[in-house]
Amino acid sequence: MAFVNPKKKEVQVKIVYYGPGRGGKTTNLEYVYDKFSSRIKTEMVTIKTHGDRTLFFDFLPFDIGKVNGYDVKIQLYTVPGQVKYNATRRLVLRGVDGMVFVADAMAVRREKNILSLKNLQENLANYKRSIFKVPMVLQYNKVDLAEQGIPILPVETLEQDLNSKLKTASFPASALMGTNVVATLKKIISLTMASIVKDLK
Amino acid sequence: MENETTGDQFSEEVENRLQNLFGEEEPSEAAEIKSADIKPHPLRELKTVILAIDWEITDEIMASFVEQVAVFQDTYRNDKIVLVFLQLLGSIGEYIRTHLGQSHPDAFKILTSLFTELERIVQSEDLTEVERKKILSVELGKYKKLKNQLMPSKALADDRRSVTAATSDRSPVGGVQPEIIKAIEDLKLFIQQELRILREEIKKLREETGAGQRS
């Protein structure tokens, strides 16, 4: 549930980018930070390992301005995708308002995507949250690799694997090139804000 | 957050805020994915394996990597710089294959860096020979740095010899397992062999370039 401060007229919205390791979660945030740092005027916090892998999480906060008289503060988080960091992933999910699931469109990662989504479902269940009730957007990242002849899963396959039950918005994307990074972000913010208002009714 | 506006008004307000923040700098048309002018990637199979290594290291993937390096060594046998790149990749790949998850973290970084630069060299038609050599030289520097990190220091080796001599009837020695010592010795030998081959290649390359410049 979002943190709402009626006195200060402020809402804090927590959005978590989830998905398998090396799928492009951090790259999404880095793209947003690099492109819009002059507007969002905040710092991105990131903690990496030796091999440039996300160890704990990335954090990018920014304000979107006033909505319905309230100052809306968005907090973007990523989780470490590597299997061994499940405790951290679970911790980052605490109090999440919206999710972006960043799937890796490479054919060799098909199973990892499915396992990661299942892991998300389990971790949300730990907080008594249903994956079907948390606002979510799916992003099929790395589709640009098809240009280089790398085998990529067709969007239909990704939809079948990941979105057949969720039936939520999805975007083929290239976080590295920035394709659909902003579209994904805008969509999850809209969905999450709508969900918060609905809950407050 | 009170429900002061209707759902549509609210959505519109959110959209406006987001448009203000992210509006104008969305990726241009040029950045969109176009399939019409796709060129086949010259190192496609090798790239697939490199990306797989980035994900997980298995015997199967590493065997495929060694195989692909060999294939491209044959394909690029007339391009000395590309050949040296492939030898460096093969050398690091062999090290990772032997040590798998225990490999030095920098080995993966250098593997990726070597491949990125190799891609650049293979794909950029406008790079001059001098620029290509400069790129190789930078990558070679990184490779050597890793090699130095992997080599046990002389002092450590000397210490180990003296301790071994004094306590030759005891094992393990000073907390260092004989298998580890053997592994380090093997690695040292392996790197020395690889470097010897690379030195010969570079020497040949220099001779050829020197001859080319004189003629």
XYZ file of N, CA and C in Angstrom, chain B residues 84-185:
306
model
N 44.457 -12.511 -33.095
C 44.984 -12.330 -31.733
C 43.820 -12.177 -30.751
N 42.817 -11.424 -31.163
C 41.626 -11.269 -30.308
C 41.022 -12.632 -29.986
N 40.894 -13.456 -31.015
C 40.283 -14.769 -30.817
C 41.157 -15.649 -29.925
N 42.472 -15.487 -30.048
C 43.365 -16.273 -29.172
C 43.216 -15.832 -27.719
N 43.108 -14.518 -27.529
C 42.910 -14.017 -26.160
C 41.590 -14.536 -25.599
N 40.553 -14.487 -26.428
C 39.237 -14.999 -25.994
C 39.334 -16.486 -25.658
N 40.020 -17.223 -26.526
C 40.183 -18.662 -26.317
C 40.920 -18.951 -25.026
N 41.934 -18.132 -24.762
C 42.748 -18.318 -23.555
C 41.916 -18.080 -22.289
N 41.175 -16.971 -22.286
C 40.338 -16.678 -21.113
C 39.217 -17.703 -20.993
N 38.674 -18.101 -22.130
C 37.619 -19.117 -22.125
C 38.117 -20.419 -21.525
N 39.341 -20.774 -21.874
C 39.938 -22.010 -21.341
C 40.103 -21.913 -19.826
N 40.524 -20.723 -19.388
C 40.696 -20.505 -17.942
C 39.339 -20.634 -17.230
N 38.300 -20.014 -17.808
C 36.971 -20.079 -17.186
C 36.447 -21.523 -17.219
N 36.713 -22.209 -18.331
C 36.247 -23.596 -18.452
C 36.848 -24.460 -17.342
N 38.124 -24.180 -17.031
C 38.808 -24.971 -15.996
C 38.300 -24.618 -14.601
N 38.066 -23.318 -14.379
C 37.750 -22.875 -13.016
C 36.280 -22.595 -12.762
N 35.496 -22.572 -13.832
C 34.042 -22.347 -13.745
C 33.695 -21.227 -12.762
N 32.864 -21.516 -11.785
C 32.406 -20.484 -10.856
C 33.490 -19.914 -9.965
N 34.627 -20.594 -9.910
C 35.719 -20.103 -9.061
C 36.634 -19.137 -9.827
N 36.316 -18.863 -11.064
C 37.175 -17.977 -11.866
C 37.227 -16.581 -11.257
N 38.332 -15.895 -11.516
C 38.473 -14.513 -11.049
C 37.352 -13.670 -11.669
N 36.667 -12.815 -10.877
C 35.556 -12.029 -11.446
C 35.955 -11.193 -12.660
N 37.198 -10.715 -12.678
C 37.637 -9.898 -13.807
C 37.718 -10.689 -15.110
N 37.829 -12.019 -14.990
C 37.929 -12.842 -16.204
C 36.675 -12.650 -17.060
N 35.508 -12.557 -16.430
C 34.249 -12.388 -17.168
C 34.179 -10.992 -17.792
N 34.638 -10.017 -17.006
C 34.631 -8.644 -17.522
C 35.519 -8.546 -18.760
N 36.701 -9.177 -18.671
C 37.646 -9.080 -19.784
C 37.139 -9.860 -20.985
N 36.511 -10.978 -20.716
C 35.921 -11.770 -21.806
C 34.901 -10.912 -22.571
N 34.036 -10.232 -21.815
C 33.011 -9.391 -22.435
C 33.650 -8.229 -23.178
N 34.630 -7.599 -22.517
C 35.295 -6.452 -23.115
C 36.006 -6.854 -24.411
N 36.692 -7.998 -24.374
C 37.390 -8.484 -25.571
C 36.397 -8.709 -26.707
N 35.268 -9.302 -26.366
C 34.300 -9.592 -27.415
C 33.693 -8.298 -27.974
N 33.400 -7.349 -27.073
C 32.817 -6.073 -27.534
C 33.757 -5.389 -28.531
N 35.040 -5.383 -28.188
C 36.015 -4.721 -29.061
C 36.222 -5.509 -30.358
N 36.170 -6.834 -30.218
C 36.296 -7.665 -31.422
C 35.129 -7.377 -32.378
N 33.945 -7.264 -31.796
C 32.760 -6.926 -32.597
C 32.980 -5.612 -33.342
N 33.518 -4.623 -32.581
C 33.734 -3.302 -33.165
C 34.691 -3.410 -34.347
N 35.757 -4.159 -34.146
C 36.769 -4.288 -35.199
C 36.201 -4.996 -36.417
N 35.435 -6.028 -36.185
C 34.892 -6.814 -37.295
C 33.809 -6.037 -38.041
N 33.031 -5.261 -37.283
C 31.884 -4.588 -37.901
C 32.195 -3.213 -38.487
N 33.232 -2.543 -37.941
C 33.522 -1.181 -38.416
C 34.476 -1.233 -39.595
N 33.939 -0.884 -40.732
C 34.776 -0.927 -41.935
C 35.705 0.280 -42.032
N 35.362 1.347 -41.286
C 36.152 2.577 -41.430
C 37.312 2.682 -40.432
N 37.558 1.635 -39.657
C 38.678 1.696 -38.710
C 39.996 1.508 -39.466
N 40.982 2.376 -39.146
C 42.278 2.206 -39.800
C 43.054 1.102 -39.084
N 44.134 0.673 -39.711
C 44.961 -0.384 -39.123
C 45.536 0.086 -37.778
N 45.913 1.363 -37.727
C 46.479 1.919 -36.488
C 45.433 1.883 -35.374
N 44.212 2.254 -35.722
C 43.137 2.245 -34.720
C 42.856 0.829 -34.236
N 42.865 -0.096 -35.163
C 42.631 -1.511 -34.798
C 43.712 -2.000 -33.835
N 44.958 -1.608 -34.131
C 46.072 -2.045 -33.267
C 45.962 -1.415 -31.890
N 45.528 -0.171 -31.880
C 45.393 0.539 -30.605
C 44.355 -0.167 -29.717
N 43.249 -0.556 -30.336
C 42.187 -1.263 -29.601
C 42.741 -2.578 -29.051
N 43.478 -3.270 -29.901
C 44.056 -4.553 -29.468
C 45.006 -4.341 -28.300
N 45.808 -3.295 -28.422
C 46.809 -3.016 -27.385
C 46.139 -2.773 -26.011
N 45.030 -2.033 -26.019
C 44.303 -1.768 -24.759
C 43.803 -3.079 -24.162
N 43.242 -3.919 -25.012
C 42.683 -5.193 -24.523
C 43.796 -6.128 -24.048
N 44.908 -6.063 -24.741
C 46.055 -6.893 -24.343
C 46.542 -6.476 -22.956
N 46.502 -5.150 -22.720
C 46.897 -4.617 -21.406
C 46.017 -5.179 -20.302
N 44.714 -5.232 -20.565
C 43.775 -5.762 -19.569
C 44.058 -7.246 -19.321
N 44.343 -7.939 -20.407
C 44.616 -9.380 -20.302
C 45.862 -9.611 -19.430
N 46.892 -8.807 -19.694
C 48.141 -8.965 -18.935
C 47.931 -8.651 -17.461
N 47.119 -7.646 -17.220
C 46.835 -7.263 -15.826
C 46.179 -8.430 -15.088
N 45.233 -9.059 -15.771
C 44.562 -10.213 -15.154
C 45.573 -11.331 -14.919
N 46.415 -11.532 -15.908
C 47.433 -12.585 -15.784
C 48.297 -12.348 -14.546
N 48.690 -11.072 -14.363
C 49.523 -10.747 -13.195
C 48.773 -11.000 -11.886
N 47.471 -10.734 -11.915
C 46.680 -10.975 -10.698
C 46.577 -12.466 -10.398
N 46.569 -13.247 -11.473
C 46.401 -14.694 -11.288
C 47.699 -15.392 -10.910
N 48.808 -14.798 -11.345
C 50.115 -15.398 -11.046
C 50.430 -15.210 -9.572
N 50.847 -16.237 -8.871
C 51.268 -16.051 -7.489
C 52.530 -15.198 -7.463
N 52.642 -14.308 -6.479
C 53.811 -13.416 -6.443
C 55.079 -14.217 -6.191
N 56.170 -13.631 -6.639
C 57.459 -14.317 -6.501
C 57.754 -14.565 -5.026
N 57.451 -13.544 -4.254
C 57.733 -13.668 -2.818
C 56.962 -14.828 -2.201
N 55.705 -14.915 -2.609
C 54.874 -15.986 -2.075
C 55.444 -17.339 -2.483
N 55.901 -17.397 -3.745
C 56.466 -18.649 -4.238
C 57.720 -19.016 -3.455
N 58.562 -17.980 -3.193
C 59.792 -18.228 -2.437
C 59.473 -18.716 -1.034
N 58.510 -18.029 -0.418
C 58.095 -18.418 0.930
C 57.634 -19.868 0.943
N 56.847 -20.169 -0.086
C 56.279 -21.510 -0.137
C 57.385 -22.564 -0.276
N 58.404 -22.229 -1.116
C 59.512 -23.166 -1.300
C 60.232 -23.420 0.013
N 60.489 -22.300 0.750
C 61.242 -22.465 1.997
C 60.429 -23.251 3.026
N 59.130 -22.968 3.067
C 58.280 -23.692 4.013
C 58.205 -25.160 3.616
N 58.092 -25.406 2.311
C 57.995 -26.788 1.837
C 59.268 -27.548 2.209
N 60.426 -26.881 2.032
C 61.693 -27.533 2.342
C 61.776 -27.869 3.830
N 61.311 -26.939 4.670
C 61.422 -27.141 6.108
C 60.433 -28.186 6.621
N 59.306 -28.308 5.949
C 58.279 -29.201 6.486
C 57.784 -30.177 5.419
N 58.750 -30.706 4.699
C 58.369 -31.525 3.553
C 57.588 -32.774 3.928
N 57.674 -33.187 5.169
C 56.956 -34.400 5.564
C 55.550 -34.100 6.051
N 55.148 -32.812 5.990
C 53.801 -32.479 6.460
C 52.930 -31.981 5.312
N 51.710 -32.315 5.408
C 50.767 -31.845 4.392
C 49.373 -31.750 5.037
N 48.617 -30.715 4.785
C 48.926 -29.540 3.980
C 49.974 -28.630 4.621
N 50.631 -27.825 3.765
C 51.714 -26.954 4.218
C 51.192 -25.551 4.473
N 51.419 -25.073 5.679
C 51.063 -23.687 6.019
C 49.641 -23.348 5.634
N 48.745 -24.327 5.654
C 47.335 -24.056 5.337
C 47.047 -24.080 3.848
N 48.114 -24.215 3.005
C 47.881 -24.245 1.560
C 47.822 -25.699 1.104
N 46.704 -26.085 0.554
C 46.518 -27.466 0.120
C 47.388 -27.755 -1.102
N 47.981 -28.961 -1.177
C 48.826 -29.304 -2.336
C 48.064 -29.186 -3.661
N 46.737 -29.497 -3.631
C 45.966 -29.412 -4.880
C 45.919 -27.976 -5.383
N 45.841 -27.046 -4.417
C 45.780 -25.626 -4.815
C 47.117 -25.219 -5.432
N 48.200 -25.674 -4.775
C 49.528 -25.335 -5.295
C 49.691 -25.901 -6.704
N 49.223 -27.129 -6.858
C 49.321 -27.776 -8.174
C 48.493 -27.001 -9.206
N 47.310 -26.587 -8.798
C 46.425 -25.847 -9.717
C 47.072 -24.534 -10.128
N 47.711 -23.870 -9.149
C 48.373 -22.591 -9.461
C 49.533 -22.823 -10.425
N 50.295 -23.878 -10.173
C 51.423 -24.193 -11.052
C 50.931 -24.474 -12.473
